């Protein structure tokens, strides 16, 4: 009788354990991600709000509650608006050429090339180079004894300065945009390439039979077919491009004799670099104001990301109407399907 009762208890315990396993185990499987996000993602965001509302010194820690005074102080600083203008200037100078080059490279790699794997891996090499390393190389290229400056001096351009890229505001933006283009074009080209390879080849064959050239096929078939991928790439480029920091920080050789603060007259001071200088640089040790800059800039990024999304979607929707080439290709495919 005692052994029968023990067996009944074991069966009941096993059933309860199985029931709890079915209910709880799915949450345990996904819990590592949410725990990691809570520790390394959510907590810094919440803590940053707390810092932004206080007078916070890097060495002395938390001070008095100041409310929105840190935000007001930042908005009254000319350097903040200069940094914001520089950030958007560099972003625009890097976004458009990067997008065009990535599409062209992806279209070339989508052809039937020999050793195509080698070429596809080759375009990714700049992406694996550390941003600081590429920034230091390009700072030498645009330096006084680099490749570009002596040529400009021989042509009589900006011969009154050692290197115009460290004095002229627009040229410094061009130099930093070049670094960004060099590093990210291959990465985006591979994303476009993956999208292009999902386009049915029958459409190109039908368009070729109808007399459409490569350029016509690219604009009438390829571009409309990869529209969702283009929207995704533009959004990620917007978010990442507005957060430029490494290139601007190392452009004048910070750590090797340069100041790394965005130029003598803030020519290439970006918003993230301004935040860094406020909180961790040698400027003023203002953690509360730096946290306020982070929130203000986050709001700007969200606004322009949404604006970019709606504009890109509107443009892609307007260009998604079937063209003559795509209509002929679809008609040819339909006839081909009926004859089979």
Coordinates of N, CA and C in Angstrom, one line a residue, residues 56-300:
X56 N 25.5 66.6 -13.4 CA 26.3 65.4 -13.2 C 27.8 65.6 -13.6
X57 N 28.7 65.4 -12.7 CA 30.1 65.5 -13.0 C 30.7 64.1 -13.1
X58 N 31.7 64.0 -14.1 CA 32.3 62.7 -14.3 C 33.0 62.1 -13.1
X59 N 33.6 63.1 -12.3 CA 34.4 62.6 -11.2 C 33.6 62.7 -9.9
X60 N 32.8 63.7 -9.7 CA 32.0 63.9 -8.5 C 30.7 63.2 -8.5
X61 N 30.2 62.7 -9.7 CA 29.0 62.0 -9.7 C 27.7 62.9 -9.7
X62 N 26.6 62.3 -9.2 CA 25.3 63.0 -9.2 C 25.3 64.3 -8.4
X63 N 24.7 65.4 -9.0 CA 24.6 66.6 -8.2 C 23.1 66.9 -8.1
X64 N 22.7 68.2 -8.1 CA 21.4 68.6 -7.9 C 20.5 68.3 -9.1
X65 N 19.2 68.1 -8.8 CA 18.2 68.0 -9.9 C 18.0 69.3 -10.6
X66 N 18.2 69.3 -11.9 CA 18.1 70.6 -12.7 C 17.0 70.6 -13.7
X67 N 16.2 69.5 -13.8 CA 15.1 69.5 -14.7 C 15.6 69.5 -16.2
X68 N 15.0 70.4 -16.9 CA 15.3 70.5 -18.4 C 16.4 71.6 -18.6
X69 N 17.1 72.0 -17.6 CA 18.1 73.1 -17.8 C 19.3 72.6 -18.7
X70 N 19.6 71.3 -18.6 CA 20.7 70.8 -19.5 C 20.3 70.9 -20.9
X71 N 19.0 70.6 -21.2 CA 18.5 70.7 -22.6 C 18.5 72.1 -23.1
X72 N 18.1 73.0 -22.2 CA 18.1 74.4 -22.6 C 19.6 74.9 -22.8
X73 N 20.5 74.5 -22.0 CA 21.9 74.9 -22.1 C 22.4 74.4 -23.5
X74 N 22.1 73.2 -23.8 CA 22.7 72.6 -25.1 C 22.1 73.4 -26.3
X75 N 20.8 73.7 -26.2 CA 20.1 74.3 -27.4 C 20.6 75.8 -27.5
X76 N 21.2 76.3 -26.5 CA 21.8 77.7 -26.6 C 23.3 77.7 -27.0
X77 N 23.8 76.6 -27.2 CA 25.3 76.5 -27.6 C 25.4 76.5 -29.1
X78 N 26.2 77.5 -29.6 CA 26.4 77.6 -31.1 C 27.1 76.3 -31.6
X79 N 28.0 75.7 -30.7 CA 28.7 74.5 -31.2 C 27.8 73.4 -31.5
X80 N 26.7 73.3 -30.7 CA 25.7 72.2 -31.0 C 25.1 72.3 -32.4
X81 N 24.7 73.5 -32.7 CA 24.1 73.7 -34.1 C 25.1 73.5 -35.2
X82 N 26.4 74.0 -34.9 CA 27.4 73.8 -35.9 C 27.7 72.3 -36.1
X83 N 27.7 71.5 -35.0 CA 27.9 70.1 -35.1 C 26.8 69.4 -35.8
X84 N 25.6 69.9 -35.6 CA 24.4 69.3 -36.3 C 24.5 69.6 -37.8
X85 N 24.9 70.8 -38.2 CA 25.0 71.1 -39.6 C 26.1 70.3 -40.2
X86 N 27.3 70.2 -39.5 CA 28.4 69.3 -40.1 C 27.9 67.9 -40.3
X87 N 27.2 67.4 -39.3 CA 26.7 66.0 -39.4 C 25.9 65.7 -40.6
X88 N 24.9 66.7 -40.9 CA 24.0 66.5 -42.0 C 24.8 66.7 -43.3
X89 N 25.8 67.6 -43.3 CA 26.6 67.8 -44.5 C 27.4 66.6 -44.9
X90 N 28.0 66.0 -43.9 CA 28.8 64.8 -44.1 C 27.9 63.6 -44.5
X91 N 26.7 63.6 -43.9 CA 25.7 62.5 -44.2 C 25.3 62.5 -45.7
X92 N 24.9 63.7 -46.1 CA 24.5 63.9 -47.5 C 25.6 63.6 -48.5
X93 N 26.8 64.1 -48.2 CA 27.9 63.9 -49.1 C 28.3 62.4 -49.2
X94 N 28.0 61.6 -48.2 CA 28.4 60.2 -48.2 C 27.2 59.3 -48.6
X95 N 26.0 59.7 -48.4 CA 24.8 58.9 -48.7 C 24.6 58.7 -50.2
X96 N 24.5 59.7 -50.9 CA 24.2 59.6 -52.3 C 25.2 58.9 -53.2
X97 N 26.5 59.3 -53.1 CA 27.5 58.5 -53.9 C 27.6 57.0 -53.4
X98 N 27.4 56.8 -52.1 CA 27.5 55.4 -51.6 C 26.4 54.6 -52.1
X99 N 25.2 55.1 -52.2 CA 24.0 54.4 -52.7 C 24.2 54.1 -54.2
X100 N 24.7 55.1 -55.0 CA 24.9 54.8 -56.4 C 26.0 53.8 -56.7
X101 N 27.1 54.0 -56.0 CA 28.2 53.0 -56.2 C 27.8 51.6 -55.8
X102 N 27.1 51.5 -54.7 CA 26.7 50.2 -54.2 C 25.8 49.5 -55.2
X103 N 24.9 50.2 -55.8 CA 24.0 49.6 -56.9 C 24.8 49.2 -58.1
X104 N 25.8 50.1 -58.5 CA 26.6 49.7 -59.7 C 27.4 48.5 -59.4
X105 N 28.1 48.4 -58.3 CA 28.9 47.3 -57.9 C 28.1 46.0 -57.8
X106 N 26.9 46.1 -57.2 CA 26.0 45.0 -57.1 C 25.6 44.5 -58.5
X107 N 25.3 45.4 -59.4 CA 24.9 45.0 -60.7 C 26.0 44.3 -61.5
X108 N 27.2 44.8 -61.3 CA 28.4 44.1 -61.9 C 28.6 42.7 -61.3
X109 N 28.5 42.6 -60.0 CA 28.7 41.3 -59.4 C 27.6 40.3 -59.7
X110 N 26.5 40.9 -60.1 CA 25.3 40.0 -60.4 C 25.5 39.3 -61.8
X111 N 26.5 39.8 -62.6 CA 26.7 39.2 -63.9 C 27.5 37.9 -63.7
X112 N 27.6 37.2 -64.8 CA 28.2 35.9 -64.8 C 29.7 36.0 -64.9
X113 N 30.4 36.4 -63.8 CA 31.8 36.7 -63.8 C 32.6 35.5 -63.4
X114 N 33.8 35.4 -63.9 CA 34.7 34.4 -63.4 C 35.2 34.7 -62.0
X115 N 35.5 33.7 -61.2 CA 35.9 33.8 -59.8 C 35.0 34.8 -59.1
X116 N 33.7 34.7 -59.2 CA 32.7 35.6 -58.6 C 32.9 35.7 -57.1
X117 N 33.2 34.5 -56.5 CA 33.3 34.5 -55.0 C 34.4 35.4 -54.6
X118 N 35.5 35.4 -55.3 CA 36.7 36.3 -55.0 C 36.3 37.7 -55.1
X119 N 35.6 38.1 -56.1 CA 35.2 39.5 -56.3 C 34.2 39.9 -55.2
X120 N 33.3 39.0 -54.8 CA 32.3 39.4 -53.8 C 33.0 39.5 -52.4
X121 N 34.0 38.7 -52.2 CA 34.7 38.8 -50.9 C 35.6 40.1 -50.9
X122 N 36.1 40.4 -52.1 CA 37.0 41.6 -52.2 C 36.3 42.9 -51.9
X123 N 35.0 43.0 -52.3 CA 34.4 44.3 -52.0 C 34.1 44.4 -50.5
X124 N 34.2 43.4 -49.7 CA 33.9 43.4 -48.3 C 35.1 43.7 -47.5
X125 N 36.3 43.7 -48.1 CA 37.5 44.0 -47.4 C 37.5 45.3 -46.7
X126 N 37.2 46.4 -47.3 CA 37.2 47.7 -46.6 C 36.3 47.7 -45.3
X127 N 35.2 46.9 -45.3 CA 34.3 46.9 -44.2 C 35.0 46.2 -43.0
X128 N 35.9 45.3 -43.2 CA 36.5 44.6 -42.0 C 37.7 45.4 -41.5
X129 N 38.1 46.5 -42.2 CA 39.2 47.3 -41.7 C 38.6 48.2 -40.6
X130 N 39.4 48.3 -39.5 CA 38.9 49.1 -38.4 C 38.7 50.5 -38.8
X131 N 37.6 51.1 -38.3 CA 37.3 52.5 -38.7 C 38.5 53.5 -38.4
X132 N 39.1 53.3 -37.2 CA 40.2 54.1 -36.8 C 41.4 54.0 -37.8
X133 N 41.7 52.7 -38.3 CA 42.8 52.5 -39.2 C 42.5 53.2 -40.5
X134 N 41.3 53.0 -41.1 CA 41.0 53.6 -42.3 C 41.0 55.2 -42.2
X135 N 40.5 55.7 -41.1 CA 40.5 57.1 -40.9 C 42.0 57.7 -40.8
X136 N 42.9 56.9 -40.2 CA 44.3 57.4 -40.1 C 44.9 57.4 -41.5
X137 N 44.6 56.3 -42.3 CA 45.1 56.2 -43.6 C 44.7 57.4 -44.5
X138 N 43.4 57.6 -44.4 CA 42.8 58.7 -45.3 C 43.3 60.1 -44.8
X139 N 43.5 60.2 -43.5 CA 44.0 61.5 -43.0 C 45.4 61.8 -43.5
X140 N 46.2 60.7 -43.8 CA 47.5 60.9 -44.4 C 47.3 61.2 -45.9
X141 N 46.3 60.5 -46.5 CA 46.1 60.8 -48.0 C 45.7 62.3 -48.2
X142 N 44.9 62.8 -47.3 CA 44.5 64.2 -47.5 C 45.4 65.2 -46.7
X143 N 46.5 64.7 -46.2 CA 47.4 65.6 -45.4 C 48.3 66.4 -46.3
X144 N 49.2 67.1 -45.7 CA 50.1 68.0 -46.5 C 51.0 67.3 -47.5
X145 N 51.4 66.1 -47.1 CA 52.3 65.3 -48.0 C 51.6 64.1 -48.6
X146 N 50.3 64.1 -48.6 CA 49.5 63.0 -49.1 C 49.4 63.0 -50.6
X147 N 48.4 62.3 -51.2 CA 48.3 62.2 -52.6 C 47.5 63.3 -53.2
X148 N 46.6 63.9 -52.5 CA 45.7 64.9 -53.1 C 46.2 66.3 -52.9
X149 N 46.7 66.7 -51.7 CA 47.1 68.1 -51.5 C 48.2 68.6 -52.4
X150 N 49.4 67.8 -52.6 CA 50.4 68.3 -53.5 C 49.9 68.5 -54.9
X151 N 48.9 67.7 -55.4 CA 48.4 67.9 -56.7 C 47.6 69.2 -56.8
X152 N 46.8 69.5 -55.7 CA 46.0 70.7 -55.7 C 47.0 71.9 -55.6
X153 N 48.1 71.8 -54.9 CA 49.1 72.9 -54.9 C 49.7 73.1 -56.2
X154 N 50.0 72.1 -57.0 CA 50.5 72.2 -58.3 C 49.6 72.9 -59.3
X155 N 48.3 72.7 -59.0 CA 47.3 73.4 -59.8 C 47.0 74.8 -59.4
X156 N 47.6 75.2 -58.3 CA 47.4 76.5 -57.8 C 46.2 76.7 -56.9
X157 N 45.7 75.6 -56.4 CA 44.5 75.6 -55.5 C 44.9 75.5 -54.1
X158 N 44.4 76.4 -53.3 CA 44.7 76.4 -51.8 C 46.2 76.3 -51.5
X159 N 47.0 77.0 -52.2 CA 48.4 77.0 -52.0 C 48.9 77.8 -50.8
X160 N 48.0 78.5 -50.2 CA 48.3 79.3 -49.0 C 48.2 78.5 -47.7
X161 N 47.7 77.3 -47.8 CA 47.6 76.5 -46.6 C 48.3 75.1 -46.8
X162 N 48.7 74.5 -45.7 CA 49.4 73.2 -45.8 C 48.5 72.2 -46.4
X163 N 47.3 72.0 -45.9 CA 46.3 71.1 -46.4 C 45.0 71.7 -46.3
X164 N 44.3 72.0 -47.4 CA 43.0 72.6 -47.3 C 41.9 71.7 -46.7
X165 N 42.2 70.4 -46.6 CA 41.2 69.5 -46.0 C 41.1 69.7 -44.5
X166 N 42.1 70.3 -43.9 CA 42.1 70.6 -42.5 C 41.8 72.0 -42.1
X167 N 41.5 72.8 -43.2 CA 41.1 74.2 -42.9 C 39.8 74.6 -43.5
X168 N 39.5 74.1 -44.7 CA 38.2 74.4 -45.4 C 37.1 73.4 -44.8
X169 N 36.0 74.0 -44.5 CA 34.9 73.2 -43.9 C 34.4 72.2 -44.9
X170 N 34.0 72.7 -46.1 CA 33.4 71.8 -47.0 C 34.4 70.6 -47.4
X171 N 35.7 71.0 -47.7 CA 36.6 69.9 -48.1 C 36.9 68.9 -47.0
X172 N 36.8 69.4 -45.7 CA 37.0 68.4 -44.6 C 35.8 67.4 -44.6
X173 N 34.6 67.9 -44.9 CA 33.4 67.1 -45.0 C 33.6 66.1 -46.2
X174 N 34.1 66.6 -47.3 CA 34.3 65.7 -48.4 C 35.3 64.5 -48.0
X175 N 36.4 64.9 -47.3 CA 37.4 63.9 -46.9 C 36.8 62.9 -46.0
X176 N 36.0 63.3 -45.0 CA 35.4 62.3 -44.1 C 34.3 61.5 -44.8
X177 N 33.6 62.1 -45.7 CA 32.6 61.4 -46.5 C 33.2 60.3 -47.3
X178 N 34.4 60.6 -47.8 CA 35.2 59.6 -48.6 C 35.5 58.4 -47.8
X179 N 35.9 58.6 -46.5 CA 36.2 57.5 -45.6 C 35.0 56.6 -45.4
X180 N 33.8 57.2 -45.2 CA 32.6 56.5 -45.0 C 32.2 55.7 -46.3
X181 N 32.3 56.3 -47.4 CA 32.0 55.7 -48.7 C 32.9 54.5 -48.9
X182 N 34.2 54.7 -48.6 CA 35.2 53.6 -48.8 C 34.8 52.4 -47.9
X183 N 34.4 52.6 -46.7 CA 34.2 51.5 -45.7 C 32.8 50.8 -46.0
X184 N 31.8 51.5 -46.3 CA 30.4 51.0 -46.3 C 29.9 50.6 -47.7
X185 N 30.5 51.0 -48.8 CA 29.9 50.8 -50.1 C 29.9 49.3 -50.4
X186 N 31.0 48.6 -50.1 CA 31.0 47.1 -50.4 C 30.0 46.3 -49.6
X187 N 29.8 46.7 -48.3 CA 28.8 46.1 -47.5 C 27.4 46.2 -48.0
X188 N 27.1 47.5 -48.4 CA 25.7 47.7 -49.0 C 25.6 47.0 -50.3
X189 N 26.7 47.0 -51.1 CA 26.6 46.3 -52.4 C 26.2 44.9 -52.3
X190 N 26.8 44.2 -51.3 CA 26.4 42.8 -51.1 C 25.0 42.6 -50.7
X191 N 24.4 43.5 -49.9 CA 23.0 43.5 -49.6 C 22.1 43.6 -50.9
X192 N 22.5 44.6 -51.7 CA 21.8 44.8 -53.0 C 22.0 43.5 -53.9
X193 N 23.2 43.0 -53.9 CA 23.4 41.8 -54.7 C 22.5 40.6 -54.3
X194 N 22.4 40.4 -52.9 CA 21.5 39.4 -52.5 C 20.0 39.6 -52.9
X195 N 19.6 40.9 -53.0 CA 18.3 41.2 -53.5 C 18.2 40.9 -55.0
X196 N 19.2 41.3 -55.7 CA 19.2 41.2 -57.2 C 19.1 39.7 -57.6
X197 N 19.7 38.8 -56.8 CA 19.7 37.4 -57.2 C 18.4 36.8 -56.9
X198 N 17.4 37.4 -56.3 CA 16.1 36.9 -56.1 C 15.2 37.3 -57.3
X199 N 15.6 38.2 -58.2 CA 14.8 38.6 -59.3 C 14.8 37.4 -60.3
X200 N 13.6 37.0 -60.8 CA 13.6 35.9 -61.7 C 14.3 36.2 -63.0
X201 N 15.2 35.2 -63.4 CA 16.0 35.4 -64.6 C 15.2 35.4 -65.9
X202 N 14.0 34.8 -65.8 CA 13.1 34.7 -67.0 C 12.7 36.1 -67.4
X203 N 12.6 37.0 -66.5 CA 12.2 38.4 -66.8 C 13.3 39.1 -67.7
X204 N 14.6 38.8 -67.3 CA 15.7 39.4 -68.1 C 15.7 38.8 -69.5
X205 N 15.5 37.4 -69.5 CA 15.5 36.8 -70.8 C 14.4 37.3 -71.7
X206 N 13.2 37.5 -71.2 CA 12.1 38.0 -71.9 C 12.4 39.4 -72.4
X207 N 13.0 40.2 -71.5 CA 13.3 41.6 -71.9 C 14.3 41.7 -73.0
X208 N 15.3 40.7 -72.9 CA 16.3 40.7 -73.9 C 15.7 40.3 -75.3
X209 N 14.8 39.4 -75.3 CA 14.1 39.0 -76.6 C 13.4 40.2 -77.1
X210 N 12.8 41.0 -76.2 CA 12.0 42.2 -76.7 C 12.9 43.4 -77.0
X211 N 14.3 43.2 -76.9 CA 15.2 44.2 -77.4 C 15.6 45.2 -76.3
X212 N 15.3 44.9 -75.0 CA 15.7 45.9 -74.0 C 17.2 45.7 -73.7
X213 N 17.9 46.8 -73.6 CA 19.4 46.7 -73.3 C 19.6 46.5 -71.8
X214 N 20.9 46.4 -71.4 CA 21.2 46.2 -70.0 C 20.8 47.4 -69.1
X215 N 20.9 48.6 -69.6 CA 20.5 49.8 -68.8 C 19.0 49.8 -68.6
X216 N 18.3 49.5 -69.7 CA 16.8 49.5 -69.6 C 16.4 48.4 -68.7
X217 N 17.0 47.2 -68.7 CA 16.6 46.1 -67.8 C 16.9 46.5 -66.3
X218 N 18.0 47.2 -66.2 CA 18.4 47.6 -64.8 C 17.4 48.6 -64.2
X219 N 17.0 49.6 -65.0 CA 16.0 50.6 -64.4 C 14.6 50.1 -64.4
X220 N 14.2 49.2 -65.4 CA 12.8 48.8 -65.5 C 12.5 47.5 -64.8
X221 N 13.5 46.7 -64.5 CA 13.3 45.4 -63.8 C 14.0 45.3 -62.5
X222 N 15.3 45.6 -62.5 CA 16.1 45.4 -61.3 C 15.7 46.3 -60.2
X223 N 15.7 47.6 -60.5 CA 15.4 48.6 -59.4 C 14.0 48.5 -58.8
X224 N 13.0 48.3 -59.6 CA 11.6 48.1 -59.0 C 11.6 46.8 -58.2
X225 N 12.3 45.7 -58.6 CA 12.2 44.5 -57.9 C 12.9 44.5 -56.6
X226 N 13.9 45.3 -56.4 CA 14.7 45.4 -55.1 C 14.2 46.6 -54.3
X227 N 13.1 47.1 -54.5 CA 12.6 48.3 -53.8 C 12.6 48.1 -52.3
X228 N 12.0 47.0 -51.8 CA 12.1 46.9 -50.3 C 13.5 46.9 -49.7
X229 N 14.4 46.3 -50.4 CA 15.8 46.2 -49.9 C 16.4 47.6 -50.0
X230 N 16.1 48.4 -51.0 CA 16.6 49.7 -51.1 C 16.1 50.6 -49.9
X231 N 14.8 50.4 -49.6 CA 14.3 51.2 -48.4 C 15.0 50.8 -47.1
X232 N 15.2 49.5 -47.0 CA 15.9 49.1 -45.8 C 17.4 49.6 -45.7
X233 N 18.1 49.6 -46.8 CA 19.4 50.1 -46.8 C 19.5 51.6 -46.6
X234 N 18.6 52.3 -47.2 CA 18.5 53.8 -47.0 C 18.3 54.1 -45.5
X235 N 17.4 53.4 -44.9 CA 17.1 53.6 -43.5 C 18.3 53.3 -42.6
X236 N 19.0 52.2 -42.8 CA 20.1 51.9 -42.0 C 21.3 52.8 -42.3
X237 N 21.4 53.3 -43.5 CA 22.4 54.3 -43.9 C 22.1 55.6 -43.2
X238 N 20.8 56.0 -43.0 CA 20.4 57.2 -42.4 C 20.8 57.1 -40.9
X239 N 20.5 56.0 -40.2 CA 20.7 55.9 -38.8 C 22.2 55.9 -38.6
X240 N 23.0 55.1 -39.3 CA 24.4 54.9 -39.1 C 25.2 56.2 -39.6
X241 N 24.7 56.8 -40.7 CA 25.5 57.9 -41.2 C 25.4 59.2 -40.3
X242 N 24.3 59.3 -39.6 CA 24.2 60.4 -38.7 C 25.0 60.3 -37.4
X243 N 25.5 59.1 -37.2 CA 26.2 58.8 -35.9 C 27.7 58.8 -36.2
X244 N 28.2 59.4 -37.2 CA 29.6 59.4 -37.5 C 30.4 59.9 -36.4
X245 N 31.4 59.2 -36.0 CA 32.3 59.6 -34.9 C 33.7 59.3 -35.1
X246 N 34.0 58.0 -35.4 CA 35.4 57.6 -35.5 C 36.2 58.4 -36.5
X247 N 35.6 58.5 -37.7 CA 36.3 59.2 -38.8 C 36.6 60.7 -38.4
X248 N 35.6 61.4 -37.8 CA 35.8 62.8 -37.4 C 36.8 62.9 -36.2
X249 N 36.8 61.9 -35.3 CA 37.6 61.9 -34.2 C 39.1 61.8 -34.6
X250 N 39.4 60.9 -35.5 CA 40.8 60.6 -35.9 C 41.3 61.3 -37.1
X251 N 40.4 62.1 -37.7 CA 40.8 62.8 -39.0 C 42.0 63.6 -38.9
X252 N 42.2 64.3 -37.8 CA 43.4 65.2 -37.7 C 44.5 64.5 -36.8
X253 N 44.4 63.1 -36.7 CA 45.5 62.4 -36.0 C 45.3 62.4 -34.5
X254 N 44.1 62.4 -34.0 CA 44.0 62.4 -32.6 C 44.7 61.2 -31.9
X255 N 45.5 61.5 -30.9 CA 46.3 60.5 -30.3 C 47.7 60.5 -30.8
X256 N 47.9 61.1 -32.0 CA 49.3 61.1 -32.6 C 49.7 62.6 -32.9
X257 N 49.2 63.5 -32.0 CA 49.6 64.9 -32.2 C 48.4 65.8 -32.5
X258 N 47.3 65.2 -33.0 CA 46.1 66.0 -33.2 C 45.2 66.2 -32.0
X259 N 44.3 67.1 -32.1 CA 43.4 67.3 -31.0 C 42.2 66.4 -30.9
X260 N 41.7 66.0 -32.1 CA 40.6 65.1 -32.2 C 39.3 65.7 -31.7
X261 N 39.2 67.1 -31.8 CA 38.0 67.8 -31.3 C 37.2 68.4 -32.5
X262 N 37.5 68.0 -33.7 CA 36.7 68.5 -34.8 C 37.2 69.7 -35.5
X263 N 38.4 70.0 -35.4 CA 39.0 71.2 -36.0 C 39.1 72.4 -35.2
X264 N 40.0 73.3 -35.6 CA 40.2 74.5 -34.8 C 39.0 75.4 -34.7
X265 N 38.2 75.4 -35.8 CA 37.0 76.2 -35.9 C 35.7 75.3 -36.0
X266 N 35.9 74.1 -35.4 CA 34.8 73.1 -35.5 C 34.3 72.8 -36.9
X267 N 35.3 72.8 -37.8 CA 35.0 72.5 -39.2 C 34.3 71.2 -39.4
X268 N 34.8 70.1 -38.8 CA 34.3 68.8 -38.9 C 33.8 68.2 -37.6
X269 N 33.4 69.1 -36.7 CA 32.8 68.6 -35.4 C 31.4 68.0 -35.7
X270 N 31.3 66.8 -35.4 CA 29.9 66.1 -35.6 C 29.2 66.1 -34.2
X271 N 28.0 65.7 -34.3 CA 27.2 65.8 -33.0 C 27.6 64.7 -32.0
X272 N 28.0 63.5 -32.5 CA 28.5 62.5 -31.5 C 29.8 62.9 -31.0
X273 N 30.7 63.5 -31.8 CA 31.9 64.0 -31.3 C 31.8 65.1 -30.3
X274 N 30.8 66.0 -30.5 CA 30.5 67.1 -29.6 C 30.0 66.5 -28.3
X275 N 29.2 65.4 -28.3 CA 28.7 64.7 -27.1 C 29.9 64.1 -26.4
X276 N 30.8 63.5 -27.1 CA 32.0 62.9 -26.5 C 32.9 64.0 -25.8
X277 N 33.1 65.1 -26.5 CA 33.9 66.1 -25.9 C 33.3 66.7 -24.6
X278 N 31.9 66.8 -24.6 CA 31.3 67.3 -23.4 C 31.4 66.4 -22.2
X279 N 31.2 65.1 -22.5 CA 31.2 64.1 -21.4 C 32.5 63.5 -21.0
X280 N 33.3 63.3 -22.0 CA 34.6 62.5 -21.7 C 35.8 63.3 -22.2
X281 N 35.7 64.4 -23.0 CA 36.8 65.1 -23.5 C 37.4 66.0 -22.5
X282 N 38.3 66.9 -23.0 CA 39.0 67.9 -22.2 C 38.2 69.2 -22.1
X283 N 37.0 69.2 -22.6 CA 36.3 70.5 -22.7 C 35.8 71.0 -21.3
X284 N 34.7 70.3 -20.8 CA 34.1 70.9 -19.6 C 33.6 69.8 -18.6
X285 N 33.8 68.5 -19.0 CA 33.3 67.5 -18.1 C 31.9 67.6 -17.7
X286 N 31.0 67.7 -18.6 CA 29.6 67.9 -18.4 C 28.8 66.7 -18.8
X287 N 28.6 65.8 -17.9 CA 27.9 64.5 -18.3 C 26.4 64.8 -18.4
X288 N 25.8 65.7 -17.6 CA 24.4 66.0 -17.8 C 24.1 66.6 -19.1
X289 N 24.9 67.5 -19.6 CA 24.7 68.1 -20.9 C 24.9 67.1 -22.0
X290 N 25.9 66.3 -21.8 CA 26.2 65.2 -22.8 C 25.0 64.3 -23.0
X291 N 24.4 63.9 -21.8 CA 23.2 63.1 -21.9 C 22.1 63.8 -22.6
X292 N 21.9 65.1 -22.4 CA 20.9 65.9 -23.0 C 21.1 65.9 -24.5
X293 N 22.4 66.0 -25.0 CA 22.7 66.0 -26.4 C 22.3 64.7 -27.0
X294 N 22.6 63.6 -26.2 CA 22.2 62.2 -26.7 C 20.7 62.1 -27.0
X295 N 19.9 62.7 -26.1 CA 18.4 62.6 -26.3 C 17.9 63.5 -27.4
X296 N 18.5 64.7 -27.5 CA 18.1 65.6 -28.5 C 18.5 65.0 -29.9
X297 N 19.7 64.4 -30.0 CA 20.1 63.8 -31.3 C 19.3 62.6 -31.6
X298 N 18.9 61.8 -30.6 CA 18.1 60.6 -30.8 C 16.7 61.1 -31.4
X299 N 16.2 62.2 -30.9 CA 14.9 62.7 -31.5 C 15.1 63.1 -32.9
X300 N 16.3 63.8 -33.2 CA 16.5 64.2 -34.6 C 16.7 63.0 -35.5

